[in-house]
mmCIF file of N, CA and C in Angstrom:
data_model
loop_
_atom_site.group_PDB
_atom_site.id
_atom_site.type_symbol
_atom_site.label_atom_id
_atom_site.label_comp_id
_atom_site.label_asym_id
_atom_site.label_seq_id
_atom_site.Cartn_x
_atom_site.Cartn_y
_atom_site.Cartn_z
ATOM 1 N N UNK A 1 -1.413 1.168 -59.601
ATOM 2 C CA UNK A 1 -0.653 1.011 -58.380
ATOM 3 C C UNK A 1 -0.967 -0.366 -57.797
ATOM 4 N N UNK A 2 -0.366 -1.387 -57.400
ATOM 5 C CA UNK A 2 0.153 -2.633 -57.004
ATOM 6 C C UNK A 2 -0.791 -2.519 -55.184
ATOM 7 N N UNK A 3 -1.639 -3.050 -55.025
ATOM 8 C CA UNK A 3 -2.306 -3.375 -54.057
ATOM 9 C C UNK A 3 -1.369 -3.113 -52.737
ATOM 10 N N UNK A 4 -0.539 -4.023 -52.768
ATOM 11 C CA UNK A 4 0.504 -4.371 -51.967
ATOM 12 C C UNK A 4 1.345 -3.481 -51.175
ATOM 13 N N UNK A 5 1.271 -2.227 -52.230
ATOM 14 C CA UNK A 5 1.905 -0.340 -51.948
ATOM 15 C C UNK A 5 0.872 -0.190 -51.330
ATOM 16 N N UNK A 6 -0.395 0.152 -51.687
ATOM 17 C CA UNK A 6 -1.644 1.069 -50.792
ATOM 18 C C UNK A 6 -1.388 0.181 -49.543
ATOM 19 N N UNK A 7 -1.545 -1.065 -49.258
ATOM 20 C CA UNK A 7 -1.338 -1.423 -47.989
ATOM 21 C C UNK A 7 -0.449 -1.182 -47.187
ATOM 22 N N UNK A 8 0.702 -1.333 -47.850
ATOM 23 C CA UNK A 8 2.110 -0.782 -47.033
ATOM 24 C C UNK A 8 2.027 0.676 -46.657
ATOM 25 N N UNK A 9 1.602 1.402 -47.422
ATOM 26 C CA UNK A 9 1.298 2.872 -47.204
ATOM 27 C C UNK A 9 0.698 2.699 -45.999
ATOM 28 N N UNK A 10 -0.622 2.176 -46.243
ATOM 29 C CA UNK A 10 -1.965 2.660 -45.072
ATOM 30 C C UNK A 10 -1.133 2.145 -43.637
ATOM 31 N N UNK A 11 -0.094 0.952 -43.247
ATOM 32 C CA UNK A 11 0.015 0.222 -42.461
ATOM 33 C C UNK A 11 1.280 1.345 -41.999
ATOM 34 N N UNK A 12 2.063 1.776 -43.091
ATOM 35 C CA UNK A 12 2.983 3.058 -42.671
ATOM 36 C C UNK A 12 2.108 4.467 -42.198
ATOM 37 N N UNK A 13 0.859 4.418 -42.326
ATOM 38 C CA UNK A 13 0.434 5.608 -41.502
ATOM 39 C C UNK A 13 -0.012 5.397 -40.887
ATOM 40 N N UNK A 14 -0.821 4.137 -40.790
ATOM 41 C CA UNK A 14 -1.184 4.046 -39.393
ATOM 42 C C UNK A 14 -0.419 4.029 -38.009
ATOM 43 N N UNK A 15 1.147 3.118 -38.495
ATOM 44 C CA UNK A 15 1.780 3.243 -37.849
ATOM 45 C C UNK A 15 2.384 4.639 -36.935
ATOM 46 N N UNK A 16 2.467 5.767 -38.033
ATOM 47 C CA UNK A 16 2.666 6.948 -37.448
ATOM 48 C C UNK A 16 1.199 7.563 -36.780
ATOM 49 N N UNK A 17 0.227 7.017 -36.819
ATOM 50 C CA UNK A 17 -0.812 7.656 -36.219
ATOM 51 C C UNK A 17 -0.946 7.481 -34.697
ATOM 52 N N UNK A 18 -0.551 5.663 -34.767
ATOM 53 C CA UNK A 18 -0.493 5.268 -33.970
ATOM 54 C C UNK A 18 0.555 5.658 -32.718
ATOM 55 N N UNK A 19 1.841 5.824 -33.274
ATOM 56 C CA UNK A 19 2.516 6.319 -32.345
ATOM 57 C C UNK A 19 2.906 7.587 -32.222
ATOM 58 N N UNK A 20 2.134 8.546 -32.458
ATOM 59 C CA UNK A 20 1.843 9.657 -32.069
ATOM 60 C C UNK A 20 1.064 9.794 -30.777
ATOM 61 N N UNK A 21 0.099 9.189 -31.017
ATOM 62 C CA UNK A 21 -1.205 9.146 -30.036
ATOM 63 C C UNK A 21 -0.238 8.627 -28.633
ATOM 64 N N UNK A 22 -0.131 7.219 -28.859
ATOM 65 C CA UNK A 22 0.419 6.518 -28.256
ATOM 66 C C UNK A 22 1.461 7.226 -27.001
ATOM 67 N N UNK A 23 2.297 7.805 -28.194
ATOM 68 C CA UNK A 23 3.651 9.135 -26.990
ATOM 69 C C UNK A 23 2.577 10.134 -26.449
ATOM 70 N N UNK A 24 1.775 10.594 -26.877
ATOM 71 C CA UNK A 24 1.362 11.329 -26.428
ATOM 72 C C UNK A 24 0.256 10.923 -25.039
ATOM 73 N N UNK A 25 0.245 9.973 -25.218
ATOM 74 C CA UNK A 25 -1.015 9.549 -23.774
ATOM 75 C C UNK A 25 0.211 9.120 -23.244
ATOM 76 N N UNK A 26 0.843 8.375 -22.981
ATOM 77 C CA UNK A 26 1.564 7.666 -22.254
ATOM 78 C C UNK A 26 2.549 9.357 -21.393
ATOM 79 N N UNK A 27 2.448 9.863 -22.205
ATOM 80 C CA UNK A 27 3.483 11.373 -21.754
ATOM 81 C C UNK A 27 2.437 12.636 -20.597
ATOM 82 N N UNK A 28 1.092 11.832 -21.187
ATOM 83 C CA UNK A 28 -0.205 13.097 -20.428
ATOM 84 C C UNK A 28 -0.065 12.147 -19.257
ATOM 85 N N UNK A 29 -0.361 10.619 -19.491
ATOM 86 C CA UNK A 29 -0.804 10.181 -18.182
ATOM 87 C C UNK A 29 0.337 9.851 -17.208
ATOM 88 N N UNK A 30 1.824 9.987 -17.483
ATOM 89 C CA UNK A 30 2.562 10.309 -17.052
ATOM 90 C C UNK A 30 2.940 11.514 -15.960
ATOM 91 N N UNK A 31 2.282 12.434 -16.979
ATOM 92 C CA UNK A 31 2.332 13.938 -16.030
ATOM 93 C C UNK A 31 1.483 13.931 -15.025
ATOM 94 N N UNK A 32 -0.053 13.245 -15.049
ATOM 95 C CA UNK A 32 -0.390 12.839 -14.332
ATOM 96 C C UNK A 32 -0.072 12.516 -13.356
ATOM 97 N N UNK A 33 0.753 11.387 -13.039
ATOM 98 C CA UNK A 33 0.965 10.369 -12.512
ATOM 99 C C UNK A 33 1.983 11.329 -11.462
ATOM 100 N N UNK A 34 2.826 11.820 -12.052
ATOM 101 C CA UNK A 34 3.752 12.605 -11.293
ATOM 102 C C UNK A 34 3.293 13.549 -10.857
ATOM 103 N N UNK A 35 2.606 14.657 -11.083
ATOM 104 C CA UNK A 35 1.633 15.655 -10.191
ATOM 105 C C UNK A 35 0.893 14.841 -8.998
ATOM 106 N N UNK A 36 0.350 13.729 -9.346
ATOM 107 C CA UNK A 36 -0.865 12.896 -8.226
ATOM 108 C C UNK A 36 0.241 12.682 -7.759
ATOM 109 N N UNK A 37 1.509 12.252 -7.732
ATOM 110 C CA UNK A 37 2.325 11.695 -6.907
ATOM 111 C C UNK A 37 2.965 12.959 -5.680
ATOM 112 N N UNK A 38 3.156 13.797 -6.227
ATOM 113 C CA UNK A 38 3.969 15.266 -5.759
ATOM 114 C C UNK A 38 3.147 15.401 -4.704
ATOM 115 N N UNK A 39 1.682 15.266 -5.202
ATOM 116 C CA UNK A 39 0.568 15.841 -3.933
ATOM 117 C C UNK A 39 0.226 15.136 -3.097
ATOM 118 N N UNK A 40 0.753 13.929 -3.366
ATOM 119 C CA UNK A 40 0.724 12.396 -2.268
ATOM 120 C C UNK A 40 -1.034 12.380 -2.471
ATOM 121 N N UNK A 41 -1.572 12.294 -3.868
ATOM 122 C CA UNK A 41 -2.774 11.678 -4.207
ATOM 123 C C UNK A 41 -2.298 10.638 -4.739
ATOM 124 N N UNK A 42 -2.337 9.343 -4.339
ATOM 125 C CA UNK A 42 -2.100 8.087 -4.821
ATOM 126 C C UNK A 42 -3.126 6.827 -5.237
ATOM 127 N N UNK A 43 -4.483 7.525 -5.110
ATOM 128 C CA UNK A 43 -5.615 6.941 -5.363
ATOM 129 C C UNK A 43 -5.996 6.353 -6.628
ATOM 130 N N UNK A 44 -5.812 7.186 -7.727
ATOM 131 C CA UNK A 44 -5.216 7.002 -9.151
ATOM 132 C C UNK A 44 -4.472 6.498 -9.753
ATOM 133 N N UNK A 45 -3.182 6.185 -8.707
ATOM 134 C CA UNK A 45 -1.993 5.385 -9.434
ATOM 135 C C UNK A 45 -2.433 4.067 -9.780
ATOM 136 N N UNK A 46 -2.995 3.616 -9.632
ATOM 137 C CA UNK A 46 -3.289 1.944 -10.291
ATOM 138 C C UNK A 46 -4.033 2.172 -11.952
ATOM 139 N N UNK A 47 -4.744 2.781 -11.690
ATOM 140 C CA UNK A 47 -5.754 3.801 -12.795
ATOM 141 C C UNK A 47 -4.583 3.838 -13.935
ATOM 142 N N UNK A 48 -3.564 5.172 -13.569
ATOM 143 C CA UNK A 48 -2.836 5.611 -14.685
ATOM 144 C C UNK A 48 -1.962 4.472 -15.103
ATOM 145 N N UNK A 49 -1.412 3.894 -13.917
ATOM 146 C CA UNK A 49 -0.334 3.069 -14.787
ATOM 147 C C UNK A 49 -1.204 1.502 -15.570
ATOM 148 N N UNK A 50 -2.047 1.414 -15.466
ATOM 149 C CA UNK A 50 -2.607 0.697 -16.439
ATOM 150 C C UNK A 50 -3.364 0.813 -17.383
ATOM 151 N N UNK A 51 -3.747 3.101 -17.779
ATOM 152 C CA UNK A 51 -3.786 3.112 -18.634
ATOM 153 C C UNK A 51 -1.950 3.059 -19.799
ATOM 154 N N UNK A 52 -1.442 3.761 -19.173
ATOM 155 C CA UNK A 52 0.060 3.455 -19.389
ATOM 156 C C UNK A 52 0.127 2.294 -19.844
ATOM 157 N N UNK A 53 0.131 0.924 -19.537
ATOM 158 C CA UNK A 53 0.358 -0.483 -20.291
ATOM 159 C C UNK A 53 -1.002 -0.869 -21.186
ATOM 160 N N UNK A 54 -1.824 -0.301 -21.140
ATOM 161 C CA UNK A 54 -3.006 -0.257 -22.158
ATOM 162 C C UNK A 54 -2.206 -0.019 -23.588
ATOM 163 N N UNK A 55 -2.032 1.289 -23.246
ATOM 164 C CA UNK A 55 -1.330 2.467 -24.409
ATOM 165 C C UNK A 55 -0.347 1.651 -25.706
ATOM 166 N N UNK A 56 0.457 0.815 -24.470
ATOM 167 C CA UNK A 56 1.794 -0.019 -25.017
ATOM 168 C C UNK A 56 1.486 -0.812 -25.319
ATOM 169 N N UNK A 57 0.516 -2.054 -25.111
ATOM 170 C CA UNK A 57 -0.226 -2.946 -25.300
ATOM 171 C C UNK A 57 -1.048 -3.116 -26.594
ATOM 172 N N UNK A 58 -1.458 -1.398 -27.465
ATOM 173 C CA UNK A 58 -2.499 -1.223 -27.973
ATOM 174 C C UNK A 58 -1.529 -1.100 -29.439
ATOM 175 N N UNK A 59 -0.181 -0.447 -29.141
ATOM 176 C CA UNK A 59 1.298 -0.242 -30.175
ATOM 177 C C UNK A 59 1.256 -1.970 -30.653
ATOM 178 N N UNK A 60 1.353 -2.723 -30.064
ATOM 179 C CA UNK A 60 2.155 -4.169 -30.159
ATOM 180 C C UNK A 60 0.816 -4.552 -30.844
ATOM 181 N N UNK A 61 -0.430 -4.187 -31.464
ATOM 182 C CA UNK A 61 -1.818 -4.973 -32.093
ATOM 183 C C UNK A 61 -2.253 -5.861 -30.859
ATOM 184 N N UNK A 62 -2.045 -5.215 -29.596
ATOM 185 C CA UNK A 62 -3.482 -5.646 -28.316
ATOM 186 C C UNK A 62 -4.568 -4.952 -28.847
ATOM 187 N N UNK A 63 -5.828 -6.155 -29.346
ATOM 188 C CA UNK A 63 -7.025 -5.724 -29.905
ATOM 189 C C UNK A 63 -7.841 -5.669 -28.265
ATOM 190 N N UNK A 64 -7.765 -6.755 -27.267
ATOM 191 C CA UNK A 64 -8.666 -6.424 -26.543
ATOM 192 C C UNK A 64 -8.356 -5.349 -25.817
ATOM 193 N N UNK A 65 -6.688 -5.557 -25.549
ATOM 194 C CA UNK A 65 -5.953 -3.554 -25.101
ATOM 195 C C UNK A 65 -6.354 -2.772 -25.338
ATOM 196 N N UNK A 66 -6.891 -2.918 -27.223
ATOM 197 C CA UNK A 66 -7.826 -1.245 -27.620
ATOM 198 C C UNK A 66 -9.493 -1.493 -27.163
ATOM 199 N N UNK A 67 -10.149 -2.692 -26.942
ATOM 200 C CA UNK A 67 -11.803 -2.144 -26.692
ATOM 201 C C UNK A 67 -11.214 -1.893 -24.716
ATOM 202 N N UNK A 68 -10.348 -2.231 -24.332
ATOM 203 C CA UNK A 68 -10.508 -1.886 -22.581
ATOM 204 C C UNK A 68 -10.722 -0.414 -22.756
ATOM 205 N N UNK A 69 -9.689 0.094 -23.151
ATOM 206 C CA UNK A 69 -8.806 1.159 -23.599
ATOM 207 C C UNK A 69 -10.042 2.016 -23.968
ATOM 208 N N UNK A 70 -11.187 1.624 -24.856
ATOM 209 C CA UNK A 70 -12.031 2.710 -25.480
ATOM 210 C C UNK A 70 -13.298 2.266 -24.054
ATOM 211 N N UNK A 71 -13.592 1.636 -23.870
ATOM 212 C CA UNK A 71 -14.781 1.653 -22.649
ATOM 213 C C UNK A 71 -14.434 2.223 -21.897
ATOM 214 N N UNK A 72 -12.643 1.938 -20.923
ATOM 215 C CA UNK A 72 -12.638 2.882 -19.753
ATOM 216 C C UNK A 72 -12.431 4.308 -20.075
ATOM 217 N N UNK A 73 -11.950 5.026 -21.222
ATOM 218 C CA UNK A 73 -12.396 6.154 -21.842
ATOM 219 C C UNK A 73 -13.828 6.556 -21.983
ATOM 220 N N UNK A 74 -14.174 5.817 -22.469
ATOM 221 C CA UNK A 74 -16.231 6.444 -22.631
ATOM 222 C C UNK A 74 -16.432 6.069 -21.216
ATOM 223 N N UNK A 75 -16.131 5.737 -20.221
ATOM 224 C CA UNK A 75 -16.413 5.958 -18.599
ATOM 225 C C UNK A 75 -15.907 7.116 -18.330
ATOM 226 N N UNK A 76 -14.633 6.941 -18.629
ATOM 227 C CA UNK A 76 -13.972 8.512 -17.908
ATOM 228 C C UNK A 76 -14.825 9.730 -18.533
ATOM 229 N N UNK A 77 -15.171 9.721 -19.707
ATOM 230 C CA UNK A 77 -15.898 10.778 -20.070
ATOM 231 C C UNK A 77 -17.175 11.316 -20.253
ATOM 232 N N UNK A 78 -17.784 10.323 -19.877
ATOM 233 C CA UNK A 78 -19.275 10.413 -19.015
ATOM 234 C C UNK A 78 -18.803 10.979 -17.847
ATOM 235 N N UNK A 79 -17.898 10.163 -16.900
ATOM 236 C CA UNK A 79 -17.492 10.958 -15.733
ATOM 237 C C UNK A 79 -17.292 12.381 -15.353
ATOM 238 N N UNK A 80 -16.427 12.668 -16.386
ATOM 239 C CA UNK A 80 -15.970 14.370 -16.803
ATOM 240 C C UNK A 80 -17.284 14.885 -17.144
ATOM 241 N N UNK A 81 -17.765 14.789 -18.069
ATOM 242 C CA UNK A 81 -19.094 15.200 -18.231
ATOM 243 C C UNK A 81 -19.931 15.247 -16.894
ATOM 244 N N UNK A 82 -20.308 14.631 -15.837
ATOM 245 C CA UNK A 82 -20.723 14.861 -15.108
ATOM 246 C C UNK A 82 -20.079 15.547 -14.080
ATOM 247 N N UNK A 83 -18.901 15.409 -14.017
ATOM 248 C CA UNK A 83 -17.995 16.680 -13.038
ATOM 249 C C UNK A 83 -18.411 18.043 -13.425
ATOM 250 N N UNK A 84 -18.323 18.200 -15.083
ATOM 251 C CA UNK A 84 -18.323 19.508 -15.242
ATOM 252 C C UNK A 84 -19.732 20.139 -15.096
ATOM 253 N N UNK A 85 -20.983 19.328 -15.215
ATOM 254 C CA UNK A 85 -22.117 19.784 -15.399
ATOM 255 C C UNK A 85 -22.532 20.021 -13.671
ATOM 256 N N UNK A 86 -22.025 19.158 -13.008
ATOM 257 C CA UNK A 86 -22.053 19.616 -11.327
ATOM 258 C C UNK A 86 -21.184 20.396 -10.901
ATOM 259 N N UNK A 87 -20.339 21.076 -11.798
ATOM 260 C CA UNK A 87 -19.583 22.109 -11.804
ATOM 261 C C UNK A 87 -18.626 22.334 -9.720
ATOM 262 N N UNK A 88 -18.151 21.092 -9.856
ATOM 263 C CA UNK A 88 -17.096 20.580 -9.071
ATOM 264 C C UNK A 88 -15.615 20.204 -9.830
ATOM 265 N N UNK A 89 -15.069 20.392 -10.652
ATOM 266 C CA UNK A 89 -14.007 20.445 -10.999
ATOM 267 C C UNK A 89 -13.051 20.899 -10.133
ATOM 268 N N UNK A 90 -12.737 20.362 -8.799
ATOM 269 C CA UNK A 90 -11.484 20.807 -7.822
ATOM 270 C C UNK A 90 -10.705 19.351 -7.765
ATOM 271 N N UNK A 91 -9.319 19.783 -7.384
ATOM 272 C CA UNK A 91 -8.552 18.832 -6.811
ATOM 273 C C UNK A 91 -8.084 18.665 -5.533
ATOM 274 N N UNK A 92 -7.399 18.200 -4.733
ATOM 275 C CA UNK A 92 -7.125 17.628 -3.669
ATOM 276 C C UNK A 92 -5.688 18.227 -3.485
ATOM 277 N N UNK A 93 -5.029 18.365 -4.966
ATOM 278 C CA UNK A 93 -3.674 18.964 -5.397
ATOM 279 C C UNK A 93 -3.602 20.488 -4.135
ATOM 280 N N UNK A 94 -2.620 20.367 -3.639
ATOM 281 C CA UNK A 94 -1.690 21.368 -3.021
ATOM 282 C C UNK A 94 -0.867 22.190 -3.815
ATOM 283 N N UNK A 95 0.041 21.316 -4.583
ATOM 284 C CA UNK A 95 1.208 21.544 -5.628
ATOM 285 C C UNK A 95 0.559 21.758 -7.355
ATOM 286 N N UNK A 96 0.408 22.998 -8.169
ATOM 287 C CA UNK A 96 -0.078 23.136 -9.151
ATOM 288 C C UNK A 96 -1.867 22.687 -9.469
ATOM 289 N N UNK A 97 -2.617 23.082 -8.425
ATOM 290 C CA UNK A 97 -3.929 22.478 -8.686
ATOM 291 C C UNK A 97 -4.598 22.466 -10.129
ATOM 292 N N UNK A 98 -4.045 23.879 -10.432
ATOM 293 C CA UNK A 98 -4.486 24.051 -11.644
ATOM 294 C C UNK A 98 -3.937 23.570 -12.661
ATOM 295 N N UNK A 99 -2.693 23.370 -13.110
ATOM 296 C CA UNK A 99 -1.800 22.164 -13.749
ATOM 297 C C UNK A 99 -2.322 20.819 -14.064
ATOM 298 N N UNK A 100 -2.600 20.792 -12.785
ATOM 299 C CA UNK A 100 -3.162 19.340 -12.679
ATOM 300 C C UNK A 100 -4.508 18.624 -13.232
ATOM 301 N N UNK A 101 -5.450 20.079 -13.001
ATOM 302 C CA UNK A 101 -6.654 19.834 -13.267
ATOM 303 C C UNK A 101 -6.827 20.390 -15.066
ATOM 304 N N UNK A 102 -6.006 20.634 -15.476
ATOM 305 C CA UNK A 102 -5.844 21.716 -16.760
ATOM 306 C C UNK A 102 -5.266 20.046 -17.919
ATOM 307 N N UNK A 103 -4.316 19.772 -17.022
ATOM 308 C CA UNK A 103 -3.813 18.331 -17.733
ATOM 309 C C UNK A 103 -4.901 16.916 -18.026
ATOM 310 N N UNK A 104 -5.506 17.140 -16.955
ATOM 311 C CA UNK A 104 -6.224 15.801 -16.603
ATOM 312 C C UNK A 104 -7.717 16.053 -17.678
ATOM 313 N N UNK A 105 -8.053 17.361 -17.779
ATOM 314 C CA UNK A 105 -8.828 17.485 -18.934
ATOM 315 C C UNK A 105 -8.383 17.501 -20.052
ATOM 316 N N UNK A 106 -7.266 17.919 -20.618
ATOM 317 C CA UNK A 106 -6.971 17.545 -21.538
ATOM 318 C C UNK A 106 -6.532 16.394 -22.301
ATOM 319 N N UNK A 107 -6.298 15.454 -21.507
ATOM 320 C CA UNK A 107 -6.194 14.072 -21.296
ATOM 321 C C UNK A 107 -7.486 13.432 -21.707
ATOM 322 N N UNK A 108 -8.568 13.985 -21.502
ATOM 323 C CA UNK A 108 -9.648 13.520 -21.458
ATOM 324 C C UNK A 108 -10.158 13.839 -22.891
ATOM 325 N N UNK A 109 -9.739 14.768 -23.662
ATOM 326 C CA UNK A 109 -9.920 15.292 -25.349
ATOM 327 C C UNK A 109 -8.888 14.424 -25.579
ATOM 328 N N UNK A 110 -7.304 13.997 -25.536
ATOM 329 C CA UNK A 110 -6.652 13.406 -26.220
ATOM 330 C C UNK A 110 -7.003 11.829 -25.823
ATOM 331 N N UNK A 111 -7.351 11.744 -25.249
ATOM 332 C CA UNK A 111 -7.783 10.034 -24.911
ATOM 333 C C UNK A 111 -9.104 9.527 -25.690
ATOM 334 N N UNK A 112 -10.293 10.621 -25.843
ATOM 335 C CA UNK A 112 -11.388 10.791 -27.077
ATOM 336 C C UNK A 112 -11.004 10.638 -28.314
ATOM 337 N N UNK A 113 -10.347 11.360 -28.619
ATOM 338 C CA UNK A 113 -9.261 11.461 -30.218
ATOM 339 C C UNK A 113 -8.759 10.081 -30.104
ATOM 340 N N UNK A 114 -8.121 9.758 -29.354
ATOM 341 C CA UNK A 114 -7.423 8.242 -29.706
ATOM 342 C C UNK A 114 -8.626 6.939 -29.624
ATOM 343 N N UNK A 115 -9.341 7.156 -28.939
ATOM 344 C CA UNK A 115 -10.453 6.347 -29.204
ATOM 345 C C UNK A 115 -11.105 6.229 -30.550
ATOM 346 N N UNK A 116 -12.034 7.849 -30.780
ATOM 347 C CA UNK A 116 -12.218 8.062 -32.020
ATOM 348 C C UNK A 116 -11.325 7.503 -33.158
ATOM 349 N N UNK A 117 -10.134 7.214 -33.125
ATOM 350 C CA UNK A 117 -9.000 6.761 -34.178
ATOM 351 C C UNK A 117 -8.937 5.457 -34.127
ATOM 352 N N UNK A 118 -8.872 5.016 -32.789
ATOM 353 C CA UNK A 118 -8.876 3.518 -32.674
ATOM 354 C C UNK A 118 -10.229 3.158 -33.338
ATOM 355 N N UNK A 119 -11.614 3.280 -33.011
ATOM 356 C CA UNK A 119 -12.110 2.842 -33.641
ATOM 357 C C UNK A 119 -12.707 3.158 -35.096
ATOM 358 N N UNK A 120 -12.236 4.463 -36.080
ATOM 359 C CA UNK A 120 -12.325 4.027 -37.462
ATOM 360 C C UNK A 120 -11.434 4.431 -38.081
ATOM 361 N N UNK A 121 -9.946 4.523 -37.898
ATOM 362 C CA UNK A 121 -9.066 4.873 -38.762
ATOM 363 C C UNK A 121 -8.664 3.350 -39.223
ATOM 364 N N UNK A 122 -8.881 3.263 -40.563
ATOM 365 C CA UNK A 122 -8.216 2.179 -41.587
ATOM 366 C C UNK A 122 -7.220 1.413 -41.610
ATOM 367 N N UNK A 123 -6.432 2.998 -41.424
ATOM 368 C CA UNK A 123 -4.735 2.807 -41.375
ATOM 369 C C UNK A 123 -4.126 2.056 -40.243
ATOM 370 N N UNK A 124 -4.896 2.745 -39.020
ATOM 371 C CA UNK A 124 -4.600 2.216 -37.622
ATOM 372 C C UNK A 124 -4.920 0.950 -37.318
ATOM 373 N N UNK A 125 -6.051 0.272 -38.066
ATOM 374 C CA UNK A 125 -6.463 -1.015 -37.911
ATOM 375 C C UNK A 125 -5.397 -1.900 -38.708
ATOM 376 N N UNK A 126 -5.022 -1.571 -39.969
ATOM 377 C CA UNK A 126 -4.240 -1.858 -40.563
ATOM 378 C C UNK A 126 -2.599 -2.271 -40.341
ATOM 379 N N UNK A 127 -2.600 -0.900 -39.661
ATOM 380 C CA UNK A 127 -1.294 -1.571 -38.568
ATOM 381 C C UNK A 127 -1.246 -2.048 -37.416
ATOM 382 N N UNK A 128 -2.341 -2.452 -36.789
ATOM 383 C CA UNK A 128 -2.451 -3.119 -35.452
ATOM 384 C C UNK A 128 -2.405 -4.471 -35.957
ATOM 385 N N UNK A 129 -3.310 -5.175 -37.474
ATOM 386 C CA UNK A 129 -3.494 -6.231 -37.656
ATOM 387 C C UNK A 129 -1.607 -6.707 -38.318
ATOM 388 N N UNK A 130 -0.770 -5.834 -38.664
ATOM 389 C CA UNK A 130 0.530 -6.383 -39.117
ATOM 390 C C UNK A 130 0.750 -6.795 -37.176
ATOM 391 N N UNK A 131 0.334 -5.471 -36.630
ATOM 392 C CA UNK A 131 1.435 -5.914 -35.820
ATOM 393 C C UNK A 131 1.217 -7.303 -34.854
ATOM 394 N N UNK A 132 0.290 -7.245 -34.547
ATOM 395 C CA UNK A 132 -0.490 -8.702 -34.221
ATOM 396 C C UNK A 132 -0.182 -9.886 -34.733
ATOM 397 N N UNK A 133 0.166 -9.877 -36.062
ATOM 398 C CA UNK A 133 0.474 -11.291 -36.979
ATOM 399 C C UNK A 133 2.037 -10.895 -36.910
#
């Protein structure tokens, strides 16, 4: 097999790895964004929408997009980690508290996973470096 195929392959899955993840955060921190908004919590909005252009940033081979992207993740999840171990997990939310707070953790496993991927999937590096050049 011709070098040139395995690369195209790996750079074609990464690509789909990539934008999987990608729809999928941009769609959590979205929901986000619109719950914090419903409840007139607006404290966050600067937060989400620049993980939001992170996300998009990280599609187009933004390499420093992906280390922001993985530090303010390993913050947020030290953070969570310490919410849950002080076992304060409430929101401020009026409208779906539990929605809200049900999303925003899960956000916090799919934002891990995409980290985890960003930093050793092959494929994903592979297609960040096409898309970059």
């Amino acid at each position: 097999m011709p070098e040139g195929d395995y690369i195209q392959r790996q750079e074609k899955r990464g690509s789909r790895i990539l934008e999987s993840l990608i729809v999928v955060n941009i769609l959590g921190f979205t929901i986000i964004l619109l719950l914090s908004f419903i409840n007139g919590m607006f404290f966050n909005m600067i937060s989400l929408i620049i993980m939001i252009v992170l996300s998009m940033l990280i599609y187009y081979g933004g390499n420093i997009a992906k280390w922001v992207y993985i530090t303010v993740n390993i913050l947020n999840i030290f953070s969570m980690l310490y919410v849950l171990t002080a076992g304060i997990i409430t929101s401020n939310a009026t409208l779906f508290p539990i929605l809200l707070n049900t999303v925003t953790m899960l956000m916090q496993v799919i934002s891990l996973v995409t980290s985890i991927v960003l930093i050793f999937s092959g494929s994903v590096k592979e297609f960040m470096y096409k898309q970059k050049n």
